Amino acid sequence: MKLLVFAHRTEAKAFFEKFNFKPVNINFQNVFQDENLLLLICGEGLQETTQRLSAVCGFFYGKISEILNFGVAGSLSTKIELDKIYSIRTSYAQNLSKTTEFNSFSTTDESAKIDCISSLERILSDEKADTLSHFADLVDRELWAIGSVCKLFKIPFRSYKIVSDLAGNSTQCFDIQEKADFFSTKLFDFYQNLEVKNELLPLRNKFPVGFYFTTTQEKIYSNTLKSLNIKLQKNETEILQNIDLKAIGEKSSKPKERTNLLLEKLNSLLNPFSSTLQTKLNELIKPLKEANCSVKFAKDFENDIFTLNAKIENKKNLEKLKIALANFEYEKVIKILNGEF
């Protein structure tokens, strides 16, 4: 399995939102697993990173096939673009005498051209930044330790850094929290494209006659399939073997509805918890839908607020809506939205 390593939880926020990571029962926190994918929050600094990553590699000895590091780094060169993600070639480190460590560690990305140096402290002056710029284009606090542990356990690794700012005096004025969501989302999108196999077959060649895809449905299908490809480490053919296409075809006579059912099935594979939650909610809001009243919940069910939108064409519609609202089990809906199934 692969291990994703982040220094801070904010950098991994989008990954927690998209995957179903659960804490691993190990002797310290910040280790998570979603089926065949691990995630570690290693903390800031070489010592903490070395300790935590070594513990995880020892706990899962022989099971980790590759380590992928994602995170934020500062620029030491004017040729580096802010907000851009760079693949790292080699990692260097600053030692206690403020020179560089003799050992350096290279990633497995042969196309990478940017080097990164791990500093013992945050670089808050132009003078310190200039000193480090002789060795690398980027600076972080943990990559060298990751490379060191990977060498010890003979695990290949890659690293991808998004550039937050120009290291030096201006760093003191830069608040990374202001762009934390942006950085995390961009790292996740990059990871998603990075891991997708090139084995996805043409959409229309894969399904039986009777499935019709609108432009929007094609986009949803493609994005969901990419996420499943990463999560399950399976290609399109293997993923669709988990779906009973024949049963879907028999359930609805309308091609577009069949496609919606297929997308629901794929989404349930990707997010089983959200799928279960949505199923229970659908049972409770069914009377409202039958009364021409749609219910819109918050994105990813992040809170228990929802919106009702009713269409009333005549008095009969109004009376039906009144009855549906009077019988609406609001308390049950709120409990489900708060995880009380």
Tab-separated table of C-alpha atoms in Angstrom:
chain	number	residue	atom	x	y	z
A	1	MET	CA	0.000	0.000	0.000
A	2	LYS	CA	1.020	3.636	-0.377
A	3	LEU	CA	1.684	6.045	2.472
A	4	LEU	CA	0.852	9.742	2.115
A	5	VAL	CA	2.883	12.032	4.382
A	6	PHE	CA	1.972	15.610	5.340
A	7	ALA	CA	3.591	17.881	7.907
A	8	HIS	CA	0.309	19.466	8.979
A	9	ARG	CA	-3.312	18.342	9.006
A	10	THR	CA	-4.394	21.515	7.183
A	11	GLU	CA	-2.327	20.400	4.182
A	12	ALA	CA	-4.229	17.095	4.158
A	13	LYS	CA	-7.690	18.584	4.723
A	14	ALA	CA	-8.972	17.873	1.196
A	15	PHE	CA	-7.696	14.281	1.424
A	16	PHE	CA	-9.672	13.703	4.629
A	17	GLU	CA	-12.763	15.128	2.943
A	18	LYS	CA	-12.467	12.956	-0.170
A	19	PHE	CA	-11.385	9.683	1.429
A	20	ASN	CA	-12.726	7.727	4.386
A	21	PHE	CA	-9.612	7.763	6.584
A	22	LYS	CA	-9.920	6.180	10.038
A	23	PRO	CA	-7.369	6.386	12.894
A	24	VAL	CA	-4.918	3.491	13.117
A	25	ASN	CA	-4.456	1.855	16.515
A	26	ILE	CA	-0.788	2.683	16.986
A	27	ASN	CA	1.100	4.167	19.951
A	28	PHE	CA	0.649	7.769	18.775
A	29	GLN	CA	-1.989	9.773	16.943
A	30	ASN	CA	-2.069	11.159	13.402
A	31	VAL	CA	-1.868	7.848	11.505
A	32	PHE	CA	-4.887	7.012	9.351
A	33	GLN	CA	-5.959	4.319	6.890
A	34	ASP	CA	-8.562	3.986	4.144
A	35	GLU	CA	-8.419	0.430	2.792
A	36	ASN	CA	-5.077	0.182	0.953
A	37	LEU	CA	-4.006	3.792	1.546
A	38	LEU	CA	-2.227	5.177	4.631
A	39	LEU	CA	-1.846	8.795	5.730
A	40	LEU	CA	0.568	10.236	8.295
A	41	ILE	CA	0.710	13.731	9.782
A	42	CYS	CA	4.435	13.772	10.562
A	43	GLY	CA	4.644	17.155	12.285
A	44	GLU	CA	7.139	19.941	11.671
A	45	GLY	CA	10.893	19.435	11.932
A	46	LEU	CA	13.421	16.715	11.155
A	47	GLN	CA	13.366	14.981	14.536
A	48	GLU	CA	9.598	14.655	14.850
A	49	THR	CA	9.290	13.517	11.235
A	50	THR	CA	12.004	10.890	11.686
A	51	GLN	CA	10.394	9.505	14.840
A	52	ARG	CA	6.844	9.301	13.523
A	53	LEU	CA	7.668	8.022	10.055
A	54	SER	CA	10.063	5.389	11.417
A	55	ALA	CA	7.361	4.152	13.783
A	56	VAL	CA	4.822	3.853	10.965
A	57	CYS	CA	7.266	2.103	8.631
A	58	GLY	CA	8.117	-0.321	11.418
A	59	PHE	CA	4.466	-0.948	12.294
A	60	PHE	CA	3.610	-1.648	8.637
A	61	TYR	CA	6.950	-3.252	7.806
A	62	GLY	CA	6.898	-4.932	4.394
A	63	LYS	CA	3.458	-3.536	3.525
A	64	ILE	CA	4.314	0.000	2.334
A	65	SER	CA	5.208	0.012	-1.366
A	66	GLU	CA	5.835	3.749	-1.774
A	67	ILE	CA	5.770	6.974	0.207
A	68	LEU	CA	4.346	10.172	-1.278
A	69	ASN	CA	5.037	13.460	0.472
A	70	PHE	CA	2.781	16.452	-0.160
A	71	GLY	CA	3.139	19.827	1.451
A	72	VAL	CA	3.886	23.527	1.412
A	73	ALA	CA	7.386	24.908	0.814
A	74	GLY	CA	8.982	28.325	0.619
A	75	SER	CA	10.824	29.602	-2.435
A	76	LEU	CA	14.548	30.400	-2.365
A	77	SER	CA	14.706	31.468	-6.003
A	78	THR	CA	12.983	34.098	-8.118
A	79	LYS	CA	12.570	31.542	-10.917
A	80	ILE	CA	10.090	29.607	-8.760
A	81	GLU	CA	6.391	30.410	-9.265
A	82	LEU	CA	4.126	30.901	-6.263
A	83	ASP	CA	1.093	28.582	-5.904
A	84	LYS	CA	2.670	26.105	-8.315
A	85	ILE	CA	3.374	22.459	-7.455
A	86	TYR	CA	6.879	21.133	-8.086
A	87	SER	CA	8.147	17.567	-8.081
A	88	ILE	CA	11.309	17.320	-5.985
A	89	ARG	CA	14.500	15.758	-7.357
A	90	THR	CA	16.842	15.724	-4.335
A	91	SER	CA	16.492	16.658	-0.682
A	92	TYR	CA	19.280	18.282	1.329
A	93	ALA	CA	19.361	19.297	4.990
A	94	GLN	CA	20.819	22.009	7.162
A	95	ASN	CA	22.741	20.636	10.173
A	96	LEU	CA	23.429	22.106	13.624
A	97	SER	CA	26.487	24.000	12.397
A	98	LYS	CA	24.209	25.656	9.816
A	99	THR	CA	25.958	23.936	6.915
A	100	THR	CA	24.477	21.081	4.893
A	101	GLU	CA	24.372	17.417	5.831
A	102	PHE	CA	26.716	15.185	3.848
A	103	ASN	CA	23.921	12.795	2.883
A	104	SER	CA	21.249	13.776	0.393
A	105	PHE	CA	18.277	11.735	-0.780
A	106	SER	CA	16.785	11.588	-4.267
A	107	THR	CA	13.212	10.724	-5.188
A	108	THR	CA	12.227	8.210	-7.847
A	109	ASP	CA	10.897	10.930	-10.166
A	110	GLU	CA	13.556	11.018	-12.874
A	111	SER	CA	11.862	13.968	-14.582
A	112	ALA	CA	12.052	16.217	-11.492
A	113	LYS	CA	14.422	19.194	-11.735
A	114	ILE	CA	13.867	21.084	-8.477
A	115	ASP	CA	15.788	20.453	-5.235
A	116	CYS	CA	14.592	21.145	-1.693
A	117	ILE	CA	16.549	21.773	1.506
A	118	SER	CA	15.068	21.010	4.928
A	119	SER	CA	15.820	23.711	7.476
A	120	LEU	CA	16.181	23.329	11.239
A	121	GLU	CA	14.129	26.484	11.723
A	122	ARG	CA	11.669	28.660	9.885
A	123	ILE	CA	13.435	31.005	7.486
A	124	LEU	CA	12.397	34.502	8.565
A	125	SER	CA	15.255	36.601	7.163
A	126	ASP	CA	16.598	37.269	3.687
A	127	GLU	CA	20.115	36.527	4.939
A	128	LYS	CA	19.233	32.966	5.959
A	129	ALA	CA	17.265	32.437	2.774
A	130	ASP	CA	20.217	33.574	0.670
A	131	THR	CA	22.518	31.086	2.429
A	132	LEU	CA	20.192	28.158	1.716
A	133	SER	CA	19.572	29.274	-1.875
A	134	HIS	CA	23.068	28.064	-2.807
A	135	PHE	CA	21.899	24.481	-2.256
A	136	ALA	CA	18.270	24.335	-3.399
A	137	ASP	CA	15.341	26.217	-4.905
A	138	LEU	CA	12.827	25.343	-2.178
A	139	VAL	CA	12.924	25.062	1.607
A	140	ASP	CA	10.772	22.977	3.950
A	141	ARG	CA	11.130	21.414	7.421
A	142	GLU	CA	10.690	17.659	6.873
A	143	LEU	CA	11.580	16.202	3.455
A	144	TRP	CA	15.190	15.252	4.254
A	145	ALA	CA	13.978	13.207	7.234
A	146	ILE	CA	11.463	11.440	4.996
A	147	GLY	CA	14.224	10.570	2.538
A	148	SER	CA	16.438	9.310	5.355
A	149	VAL	CA	13.761	6.981	6.740
A	150	CYS	CA	12.880	5.758	3.245
A	151	LYS	CA	16.511	4.802	2.677
A	152	LEU	CA	16.620	2.949	5.997
A	153	PHE	CA	13.497	0.927	5.157
A	154	LYS	CA	14.324	0.678	1.434
A	155	ILE	CA	11.037	2.312	0.401
A	156	PRO	CA	10.897	4.458	-2.775
A	157	PHE	CA	9.534	7.959	-2.302
A	158	ARG	CA	8.352	11.001	-4.211
A	159	SER	CA	7.673	14.526	-3.003
A	160	TYR	CA	5.471	17.296	-4.359
A	161	LYS	CA	5.590	20.800	-2.900
A	162	ILE	CA	3.245	23.711	-3.487
A	163	VAL	CA	5.052	27.049	-3.132
A	164	SER	CA	3.445	29.367	-0.597
A	165	ASP	CA	5.763	32.372	-0.535
A	166	LEU	CA	9.295	33.694	-0.980
A	167	ALA	CA	11.255	32.630	2.106
A	168	GLY	CA	12.840	35.490	4.046
A	169	ASN	CA	11.671	38.731	5.618
A	170	SER	CA	8.250	38.545	3.948
A	171	THR	CA	7.552	35.163	5.541
A	172	GLN	CA	6.852	36.899	8.849
A	173	CYS	CA	3.884	38.650	7.262
A	174	PHE	CA	2.554	35.622	5.449
A	175	ASP	CA	-0.295	33.722	7.090
A	176	ILE	CA	-0.524	30.278	5.514
A	177	GLN	CA	-3.888	29.679	7.191
A	178	GLU	CA	-5.463	32.229	4.860
A	179	LYS	CA	-4.747	29.952	1.887
A	180	ALA	CA	-4.780	26.581	3.655
A	181	ASP	CA	-7.917	25.321	1.901
A	182	PHE	CA	-6.602	26.469	-1.476
A	183	PHE	CA	-3.265	24.694	-0.990
A	184	SER	CA	-4.883	21.470	0.222
A	185	THR	CA	-7.416	21.337	-2.607
A	186	LYS	CA	-4.744	21.996	-5.201
A	187	LEU	CA	-2.533	19.250	-3.746
A	188	PHE	CA	-5.432	16.788	-3.809
A	189	ASP	CA	-6.303	17.598	-7.426
A	190	PHE	CA	-2.650	17.119	-8.338
A	191	TYR	CA	-2.532	13.790	-6.491
A	192	GLN	CA	-5.697	12.623	-8.190
A	193	ASN	CA	-4.305	13.271	-11.662
A	194	LEU	CA	-0.959	11.815	-10.635
A	195	GLU	CA	-2.325	8.464	-9.547
A	196	VAL	CA	-4.915	7.770	-12.225
A	197	LYS	CA	-3.963	4.877	-14.450
A	198	ASN	CA	-3.935	5.366	-18.187
A	199	GLU	CA	-6.160	2.347	-18.678
A	200	LEU	CA	-9.574	3.999	-18.657
A	201	LEU	CA	-11.512	2.874	-21.713
A	202	PRO	CA	-13.679	5.161	-23.879
A	203	LEU	CA	-16.927	5.872	-22.071
A	204	ARG	CA	-19.400	4.824	-24.750
A	205	ASN	CA	-17.550	1.623	-25.624
A	206	LYS	CA	-17.979	0.269	-22.121
A	207	PHE	CA	-21.714	0.329	-21.456
A	208	PRO	CA	-24.555	-1.688	-22.997
A	209	VAL	CA	-27.082	-0.044	-25.275
A	210	GLY	CA	-29.576	2.013	-23.308
A	211	PHE	CA	-27.243	4.222	-21.262
A	212	TYR	CA	-27.243	7.872	-22.258
A	213	PHE	CA	-24.751	10.401	-20.867
A	214	THR	CA	-25.295	14.142	-20.861
A	215	THR	CA	-22.194	16.341	-20.775
A	216	THR	CA	-22.626	16.848	-17.028
A	217	GLN	CA	-23.062	13.123	-16.398
A	218	GLU	CA	-19.936	12.322	-18.392
A	219	LYS	CA	-17.948	14.745	-16.229
A	220	ILE	CA	-19.341	13.306	-12.988
A	221	TYR	CA	-18.684	9.769	-14.205
A	222	SER	CA	-15.107	10.592	-15.184
A	223	ASN	CA	-14.273	12.346	-11.892
A	224	THR	CA	-15.865	9.612	-9.768
A	225	LEU	CA	-14.031	6.930	-11.702
A	226	LYS	CA	-10.706	8.712	-11.199
A	227	SER	CA	-11.264	8.818	-7.442
A	228	LEU	CA	-12.241	5.135	-7.361
A	229	ASN	CA	-9.210	4.304	-9.462
A	230	ILE	CA	-6.984	5.842	-6.791
A	231	LYS	CA	-8.886	4.458	-3.812
A	232	LEU	CA	-9.300	0.881	-5.057
A	233	GLN	CA	-6.225	0.710	-7.313
A	234	LYS	CA	-8.413	-0.767	-10.054
A	235	ASN	CA	-9.039	0.247	-13.661
A	236	GLU	CA	-12.432	0.983	-15.218
A	237	THR	CA	-13.181	-2.612	-16.167
A	238	GLU	CA	-12.407	-3.874	-12.661
A	239	ILE	CA	-14.448	-1.122	-10.997
A	240	LEU	CA	-17.526	-1.794	-13.127
A	241	GLN	CA	-17.434	-5.459	-12.171
A	242	ASN	CA	-18.730	-4.260	-8.779
A	243	ILE	CA	-21.813	-2.785	-10.466
A	244	ASP	CA	-24.733	-4.875	-11.757
A	245	LEU	CA	-25.337	-3.020	-15.028
A	246	LYS	CA	-28.015	-5.485	-16.108
A	247	ALA	CA	-30.033	-4.872	-12.935
A	248	ILE	CA	-29.803	-1.119	-13.475
A	249	GLY	CA	-31.067	-1.548	-17.024
A	250	GLU	CA	-34.038	-3.554	-15.799
A	251	LYS	CA	-34.883	-1.059	-13.057
A	252	SER	CA	-35.560	1.874	-15.386
A	253	SER	CA	-36.681	2.158	-18.988
A	254	LYS	CA	-35.302	5.679	-19.405
A	255	PRO	CA	-31.622	5.853	-20.506
A	256	LYS	CA	-30.878	9.051	-18.565
A	257	GLU	CA	-32.380	7.630	-15.358
A	258	ARG	CA	-30.320	4.473	-15.800
A	259	THR	CA	-27.202	6.600	-15.975
A	260	ASN	CA	-28.192	8.426	-12.774
A	261	LEU	CA	-28.600	5.058	-11.040
A	262	LEU	CA	-25.164	4.028	-12.268
A	263	LEU	CA	-23.609	7.239	-10.926
A	264	GLU	CA	-25.294	6.634	-7.559
A	265	LYS	CA	-23.819	3.125	-7.404
A	266	LEU	CA	-20.343	4.421	-8.220
A	267	ASN	CA	-20.652	7.139	-5.595
A	268	SER	CA	-21.682	4.574	-2.983
A	269	LEU	CA	-18.453	2.683	-3.713
A	270	LEU	CA	-16.466	5.886	-3.292
A	271	ASN	CA	-18.256	7.224	-0.203
A	272	PRO	CA	-20.092	4.381	1.570
A	273	PHE	CA	-20.784	6.494	4.678
A	274	SER	CA	-22.283	9.390	2.706
A	275	SER	CA	-24.258	6.927	0.600
A	276	THR	CA	-25.788	5.306	3.687
A	277	LEU	CA	-26.577	8.720	5.137
A	278	GLN	CA	-28.203	9.869	1.891
A	279	THR	CA	-30.305	6.693	1.672
A	280	LYS	CA	-31.707	7.246	5.168
A	281	LEU	CA	-32.403	10.906	4.423
A	282	ASN	CA	-34.162	10.032	1.168
A	283	GLU	CA	-36.611	7.863	3.098
A	284	LEU	CA	-37.523	10.765	5.376
A	285	ILE	CA	-37.839	13.437	2.688
A	286	LYS	CA	-39.761	11.261	0.225
A	287	PRO	CA	-43.175	12.796	1.178
A	288	LEU	CA	-41.773	16.275	0.529
A	289	LYS	CA	-40.499	15.286	-2.902
A	290	GLU	CA	-43.894	13.795	-3.735
A	291	ALA	CA	-45.360	17.191	-2.846
A	292	ASN	CA	-43.070	18.905	-5.398
A	293	CYS	CA	-40.738	20.162	-2.658
A	294	SER	CA	-37.030	19.607	-3.207
A	295	VAL	CA	-34.586	19.374	-0.305
A	296	LYS	CA	-30.986	20.550	-0.631
A	297	PHE	CA	-28.464	19.588	2.048
A	298	ALA	CA	-25.106	21.225	2.751
A	299	LYS	CA	-22.133	20.107	0.674
A	300	ASP	CA	-20.696	16.844	2.060
A	301	PHE	CA	-23.275	17.173	4.887
A	302	GLU	CA	-20.852	19.500	6.697
A	303	ASN	CA	-23.677	20.928	8.843
A	304	ASP	CA	-27.347	20.205	9.625
A	305	ILE	CA	-28.799	23.110	7.654
A	306	PHE	CA	-30.917	22.331	4.600
A	307	THR	CA	-33.036	24.273	2.102
A	308	LEU	CA	-36.580	23.560	0.915
A	309	ASN	CA	-37.776	24.694	-2.506
A	310	ALA	CA	-41.448	24.089	-3.299
A	311	LYS	CA	-43.290	24.378	-6.611
A	312	ILE	CA	-46.981	25.239	-6.212
A	313	GLU	CA	-49.196	25.386	-9.299
A	314	ASN	CA	-52.602	25.139	-7.666
A	315	LYS	CA	-54.409	24.863	-4.326
A	316	LYS	CA	-54.176	21.069	-4.394
A	317	ASN	CA	-50.378	21.329	-4.520
A	318	LEU	CA	-50.476	23.663	-1.517
A	319	GLU	CA	-52.630	21.321	0.548
A	320	LYS	CA	-50.391	18.363	-0.274
A	321	LEU	CA	-47.336	20.362	0.795
A	322	LYS	CA	-49.007	21.360	4.078
A	323	ILE	CA	-49.648	17.708	4.909
A	324	ALA	CA	-46.090	16.719	3.975
A	325	LEU	CA	-44.620	19.493	6.151
A	326	ALA	CA	-46.917	18.645	9.060
A	327	ASN	CA	-45.720	15.034	8.986
A	328	PHE	CA	-42.074	15.870	8.282
A	329	GLU	CA	-39.837	14.193	10.901
A	330	TYR	CA	-37.445	17.077	11.436
A	331	GLU	CA	-35.818	15.701	14.602
A	332	LYS	CA	-34.932	12.424	12.877
A	333	VAL	CA	-33.359	14.284	9.962
A	334	ILE	CA	-31.220	16.381	12.322
A	335	LYS	CA	-30.070	13.281	14.205
A	336	ILE	CA	-28.991	11.593	10.976
A	337	LEU	CA	-27.140	14.716	9.831
A	338	ASN	CA	-25.284	14.647	13.150
A	339	GLY	CA	-24.261	11.019	12.702
A	340	GLU	CA	-26.906	9.425	14.930
A	341	PHE	CA	-28.233	6.620	12.715
